[in-house]
XYZ file of C-alpha atoms in Angstrom:
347
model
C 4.074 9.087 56.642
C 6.428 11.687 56.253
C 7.722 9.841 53.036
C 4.108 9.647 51.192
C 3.681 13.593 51.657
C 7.249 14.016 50.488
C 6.081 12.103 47.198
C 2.574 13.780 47.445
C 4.282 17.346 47.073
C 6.848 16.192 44.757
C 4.053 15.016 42.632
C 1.974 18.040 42.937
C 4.995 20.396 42.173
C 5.483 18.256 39.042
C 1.922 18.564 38.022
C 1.962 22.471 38.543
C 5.040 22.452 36.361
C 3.260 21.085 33.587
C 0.210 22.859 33.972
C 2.595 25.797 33.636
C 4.404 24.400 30.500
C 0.326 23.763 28.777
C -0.869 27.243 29.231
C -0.027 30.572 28.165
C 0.061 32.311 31.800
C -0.851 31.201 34.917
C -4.570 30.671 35.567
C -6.521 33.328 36.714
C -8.125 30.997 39.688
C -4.597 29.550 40.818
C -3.217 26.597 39.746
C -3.426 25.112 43.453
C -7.022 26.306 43.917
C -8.089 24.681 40.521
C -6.161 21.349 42.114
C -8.046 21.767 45.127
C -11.625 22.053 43.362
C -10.516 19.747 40.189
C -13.509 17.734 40.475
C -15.887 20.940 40.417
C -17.034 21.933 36.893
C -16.136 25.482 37.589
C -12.774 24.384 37.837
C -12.860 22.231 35.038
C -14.090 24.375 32.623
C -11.580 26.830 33.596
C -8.976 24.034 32.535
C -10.557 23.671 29.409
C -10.630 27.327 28.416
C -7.197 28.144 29.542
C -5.821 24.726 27.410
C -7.901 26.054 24.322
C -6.482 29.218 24.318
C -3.038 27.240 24.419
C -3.547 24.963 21.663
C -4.608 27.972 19.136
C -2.032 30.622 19.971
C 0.283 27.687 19.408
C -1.267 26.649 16.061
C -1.346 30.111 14.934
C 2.216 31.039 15.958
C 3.687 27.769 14.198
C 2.147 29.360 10.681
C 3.224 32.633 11.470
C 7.371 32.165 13.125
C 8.669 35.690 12.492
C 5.624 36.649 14.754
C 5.101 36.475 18.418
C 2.223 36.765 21.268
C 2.045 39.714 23.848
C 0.618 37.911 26.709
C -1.104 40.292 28.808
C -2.407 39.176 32.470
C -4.780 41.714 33.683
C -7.139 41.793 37.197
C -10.419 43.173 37.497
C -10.715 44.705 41.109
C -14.212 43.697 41.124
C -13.262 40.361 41.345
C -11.324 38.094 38.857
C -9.524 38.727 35.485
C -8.563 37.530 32.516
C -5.431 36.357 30.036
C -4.969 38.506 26.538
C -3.308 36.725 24.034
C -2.482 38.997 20.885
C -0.375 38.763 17.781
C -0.245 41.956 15.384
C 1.194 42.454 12.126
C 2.578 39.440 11.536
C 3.218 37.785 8.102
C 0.192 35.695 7.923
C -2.206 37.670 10.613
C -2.866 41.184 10.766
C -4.867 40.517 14.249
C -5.137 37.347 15.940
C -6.418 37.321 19.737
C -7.468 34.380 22.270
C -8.429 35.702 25.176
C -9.249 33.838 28.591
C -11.524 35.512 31.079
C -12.839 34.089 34.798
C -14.774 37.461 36.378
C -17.289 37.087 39.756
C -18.804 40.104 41.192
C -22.519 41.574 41.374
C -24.304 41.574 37.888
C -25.285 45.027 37.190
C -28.769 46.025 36.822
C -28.179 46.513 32.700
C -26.594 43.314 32.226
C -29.699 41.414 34.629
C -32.017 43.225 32.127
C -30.487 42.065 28.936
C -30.725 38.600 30.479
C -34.394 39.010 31.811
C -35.295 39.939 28.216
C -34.006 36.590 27.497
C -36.763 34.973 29.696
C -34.047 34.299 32.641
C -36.482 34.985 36.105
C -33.346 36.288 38.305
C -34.721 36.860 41.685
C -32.167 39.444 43.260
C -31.679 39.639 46.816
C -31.687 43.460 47.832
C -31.064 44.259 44.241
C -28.107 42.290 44.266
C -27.187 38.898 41.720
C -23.935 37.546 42.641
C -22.408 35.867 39.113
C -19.108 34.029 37.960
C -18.520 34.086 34.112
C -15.756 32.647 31.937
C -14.974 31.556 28.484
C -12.399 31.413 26.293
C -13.180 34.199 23.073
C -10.882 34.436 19.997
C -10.667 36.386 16.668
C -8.386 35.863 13.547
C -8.121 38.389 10.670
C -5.244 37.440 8.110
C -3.506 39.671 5.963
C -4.347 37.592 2.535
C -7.991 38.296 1.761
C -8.078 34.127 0.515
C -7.622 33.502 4.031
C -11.027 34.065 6.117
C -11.811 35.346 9.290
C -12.528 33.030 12.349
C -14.276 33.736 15.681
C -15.073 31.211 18.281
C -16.085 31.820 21.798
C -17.055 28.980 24.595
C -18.478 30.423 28.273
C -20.036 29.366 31.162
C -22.050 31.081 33.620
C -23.500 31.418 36.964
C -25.649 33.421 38.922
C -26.547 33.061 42.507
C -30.386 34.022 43.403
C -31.735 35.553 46.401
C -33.098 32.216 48.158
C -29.274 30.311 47.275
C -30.245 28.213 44.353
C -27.850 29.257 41.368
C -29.286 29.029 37.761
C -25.968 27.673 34.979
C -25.793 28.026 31.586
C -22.857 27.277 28.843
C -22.727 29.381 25.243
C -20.970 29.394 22.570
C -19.941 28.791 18.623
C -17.389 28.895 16.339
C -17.741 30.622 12.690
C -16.024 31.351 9.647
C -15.909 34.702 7.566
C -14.195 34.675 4.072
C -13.781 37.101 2.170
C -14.014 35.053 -1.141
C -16.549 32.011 -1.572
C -14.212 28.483 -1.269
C -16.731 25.503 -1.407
C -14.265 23.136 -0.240
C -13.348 25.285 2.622
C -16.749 25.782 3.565
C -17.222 21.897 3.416
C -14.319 21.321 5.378
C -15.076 23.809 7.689
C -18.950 22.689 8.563
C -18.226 19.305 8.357
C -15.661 19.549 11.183
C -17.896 20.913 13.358
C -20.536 18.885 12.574
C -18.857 15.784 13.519
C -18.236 17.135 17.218
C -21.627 17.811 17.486
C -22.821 14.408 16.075
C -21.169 12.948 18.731
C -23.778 13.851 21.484
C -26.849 14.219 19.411
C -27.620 14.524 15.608
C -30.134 16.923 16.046
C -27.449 19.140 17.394
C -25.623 20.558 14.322
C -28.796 21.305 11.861
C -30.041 23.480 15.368
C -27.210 25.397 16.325
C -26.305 25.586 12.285
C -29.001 27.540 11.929
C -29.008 29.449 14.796
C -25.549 30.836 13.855
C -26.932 32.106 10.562
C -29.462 33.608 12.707
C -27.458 35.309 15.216
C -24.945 36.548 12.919
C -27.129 38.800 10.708
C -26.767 42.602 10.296
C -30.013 43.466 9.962
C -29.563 46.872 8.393
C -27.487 45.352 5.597
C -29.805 42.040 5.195
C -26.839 39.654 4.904
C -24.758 37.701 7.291
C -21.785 38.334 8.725
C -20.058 35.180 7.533
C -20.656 31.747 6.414
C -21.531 30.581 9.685
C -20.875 27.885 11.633
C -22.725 26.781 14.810
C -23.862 29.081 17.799
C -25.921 28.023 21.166
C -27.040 29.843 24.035
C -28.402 29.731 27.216
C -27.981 25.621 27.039
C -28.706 24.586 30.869
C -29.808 20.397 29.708
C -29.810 17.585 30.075
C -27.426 18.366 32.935
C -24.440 19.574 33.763
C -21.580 17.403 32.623
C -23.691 15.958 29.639
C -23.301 20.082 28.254
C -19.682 20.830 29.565
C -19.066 17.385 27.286
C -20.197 18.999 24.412
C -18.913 22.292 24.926
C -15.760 20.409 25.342
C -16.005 18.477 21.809
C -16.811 22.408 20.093
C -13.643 23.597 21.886
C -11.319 20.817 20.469
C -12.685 21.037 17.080
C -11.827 25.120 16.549
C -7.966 24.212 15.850
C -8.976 21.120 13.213
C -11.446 23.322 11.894
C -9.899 26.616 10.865
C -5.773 25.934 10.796
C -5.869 23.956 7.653
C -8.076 26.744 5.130
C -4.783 28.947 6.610
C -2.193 26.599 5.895
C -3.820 26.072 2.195
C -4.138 29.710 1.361
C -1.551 31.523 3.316
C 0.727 31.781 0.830
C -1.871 32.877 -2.346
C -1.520 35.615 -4.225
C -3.645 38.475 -4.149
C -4.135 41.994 -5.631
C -4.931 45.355 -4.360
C -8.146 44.968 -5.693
C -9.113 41.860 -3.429
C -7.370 43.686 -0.735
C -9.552 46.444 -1.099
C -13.014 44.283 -1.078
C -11.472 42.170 2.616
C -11.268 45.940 3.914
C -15.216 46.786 2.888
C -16.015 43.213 4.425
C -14.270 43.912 7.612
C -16.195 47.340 7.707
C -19.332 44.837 8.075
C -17.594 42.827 10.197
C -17.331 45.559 12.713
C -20.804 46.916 12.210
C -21.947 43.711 13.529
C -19.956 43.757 16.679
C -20.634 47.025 17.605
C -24.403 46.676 17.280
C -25.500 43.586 17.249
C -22.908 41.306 19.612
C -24.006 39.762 22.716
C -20.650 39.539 24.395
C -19.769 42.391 23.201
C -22.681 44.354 24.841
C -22.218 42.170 28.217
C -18.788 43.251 28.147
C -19.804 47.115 28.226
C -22.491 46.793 30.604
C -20.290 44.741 33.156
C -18.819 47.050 35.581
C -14.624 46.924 35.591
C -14.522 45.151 32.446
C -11.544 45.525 30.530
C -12.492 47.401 27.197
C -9.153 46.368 24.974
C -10.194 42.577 25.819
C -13.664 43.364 24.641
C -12.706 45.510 21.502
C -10.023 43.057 20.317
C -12.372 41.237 18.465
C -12.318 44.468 16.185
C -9.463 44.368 13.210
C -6.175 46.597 12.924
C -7.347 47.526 9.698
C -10.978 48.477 7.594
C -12.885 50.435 5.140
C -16.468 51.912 4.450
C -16.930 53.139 1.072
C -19.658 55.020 0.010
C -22.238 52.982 -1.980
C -19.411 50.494 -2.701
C -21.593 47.994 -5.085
C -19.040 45.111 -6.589
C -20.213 43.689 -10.296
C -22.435 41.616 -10.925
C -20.972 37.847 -11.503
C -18.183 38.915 -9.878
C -16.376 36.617 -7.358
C -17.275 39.680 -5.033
C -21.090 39.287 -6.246
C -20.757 35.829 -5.168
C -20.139 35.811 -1.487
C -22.528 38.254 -1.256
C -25.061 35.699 -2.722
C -24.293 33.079 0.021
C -24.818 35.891 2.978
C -27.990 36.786 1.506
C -29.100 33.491 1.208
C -26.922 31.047 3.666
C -26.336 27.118 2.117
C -26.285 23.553 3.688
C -22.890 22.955 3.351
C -23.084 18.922 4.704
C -25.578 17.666 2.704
């Protein structure tokens, strides 16, 4: 007996070591506790979030060597807390953040009315909704204006209603912002993320395609903030594991999708002039966040959040010029074009 629980804790001290040697920083759950509830999809999508952040701060740091991550662990007193990866004025990337977040707490009465104007009936009991939330969130700007801007974020969340039943939901998408039109990119890009959705449905991609160019458009402007991508919220069927699946295919296709348009253009050449029209495009890039963003408006509205996690989706560096207008038939023109009027880029 006492020889099996000598190899039992051997074995679980070697798996702990190599949990530690996949992930950035310890998780924010415990590495035991998340061994304890493996089998619990809380638990496993905490694993999943925690290995994506991995996998693209190491993708991004092996294109940028002279370049490192801060790693910032942080705790929210309200319950839970998060991992902030960040990389700043590096070679390749001005600003590149994944950040890893696993909060609980009491959803406040701002952030249960943003959701009830979602159609979500959240029966409080005395005015109170306990919730967990966590997801995985990242943001790349690069320094070359050839190279575009990526977001992806993948969450899950839960709230707890006044008779005990708890309503679930996953959300999430990954998109692409350039700064210059690249077809092939583009191709590359939705095609990528097509395939992981093909593999549960092939309704999937065309939906949450066009959702994306949906979500992501700054209304006062009348163009999109990028070239899209896919985006989903709210998604609570067919069940559980059939939508942690997919979520799971999105997640592994963000490093396949995006590291290869940097590899291909890192190195470009650019002038001051292209510099200057990334800067004006980043200056939309920011009015969308700051207005328009879901998670970014969650993030304010949840009491105890940590603002520098929620802001670092904004870059190091932008520019609004007045009545900035570029030619027409430019390559500046051109992008603009596609926002105004987003493509199929699959078919």
């Amino acid at each position: 007996w006492r020889r099996h629980a000598a190899l039992a804790a051997a074995r679980e001290d070697e798996e702990e070591k190599e949990l530690r040697q996949r992930f950035m920083a310890p998780p924010v759950s415990g590495l035991r506790e998340l061994r304890r509830r493996r089998r619990e999809l809380r638990s496993r999508m905490e694993l999943l979030i925690m290995e994506t952040q991995a996998e693209m701060c190491r993708a991004l740091a092996a294109l940028d060597p002279g370049a490192s991550f801060a790693v910032d662990s942080w705790e929210r007193k309200e319950g839970g807390g998060g991992i902030s990866c960040v990389l700043q004025d590096g070679e390749v990337f001005e600003k590149a953040g994944v950040n890893v977040s696993v909060v609980s707490g009491l959803l406040s009465e701002e952030a249960a009315r943003q959701m009830r104007s979602r159609g979500k009936s959240l029966k409080a009991k005395d005015g109170k909704l306990p919730f967990c939330a966590m997801g995985v969130s990242s943001v790349i700007h690069p320094k070359n204006p050839h190279v575009p801007t990526m977001h992806f974020n993948y969450r899950y969340f839960e709230i707890e209603e006044a008779d005990g039943t708890k309503q679930w939901w996953f959300g999430g998408g990954t998109d692409l912002t350039p700064t210059y039109l690249n077809e092939e990119d583009a191709v590359h890009f939705h095609k990528t993320l097509k395939e992981a959705c093909d593999k549960h449905d092939l309704k999937l991609y065309p939906k949450y395609k066009k959702w994306c160019d949906d979500y992501f458009y700054i209304k006062h402007r009348g163009e999109r903030r990028g070239i899209g991508g896919i985006f989903f919220d709210d998604l609570d069927s067919p069940s559980k594991e059939e939508v942690f699946q997919f979520v799971k295919s999105c997640a592994k296709a963000v490093v396949p999708c995006y590291i290869p348009i940097v590899k291909k253009h890192c190195h470009d050449s650019f002038t001051p002039e292209e510099k200057l029209w990334q800067q004006l495009r980043r200056g939309r890039y920011v009015e969308f966040n700051l207005l328009y963003d879901r998670g970014t408006k969650f993030g304010l509205l949840t009491p105890g959040s940590r603002i520098e996690s929620i802001l670092m989706s904004l870059p190091l560096t932008a520019r609004w010029e007045y009545m900035h207008n570029p030619p027409e038939s430019s390559k500046e023109a051109e992008i603009l074009e596609v926002l105004r009027n987003p493509k199929d880029w699959v078919h």
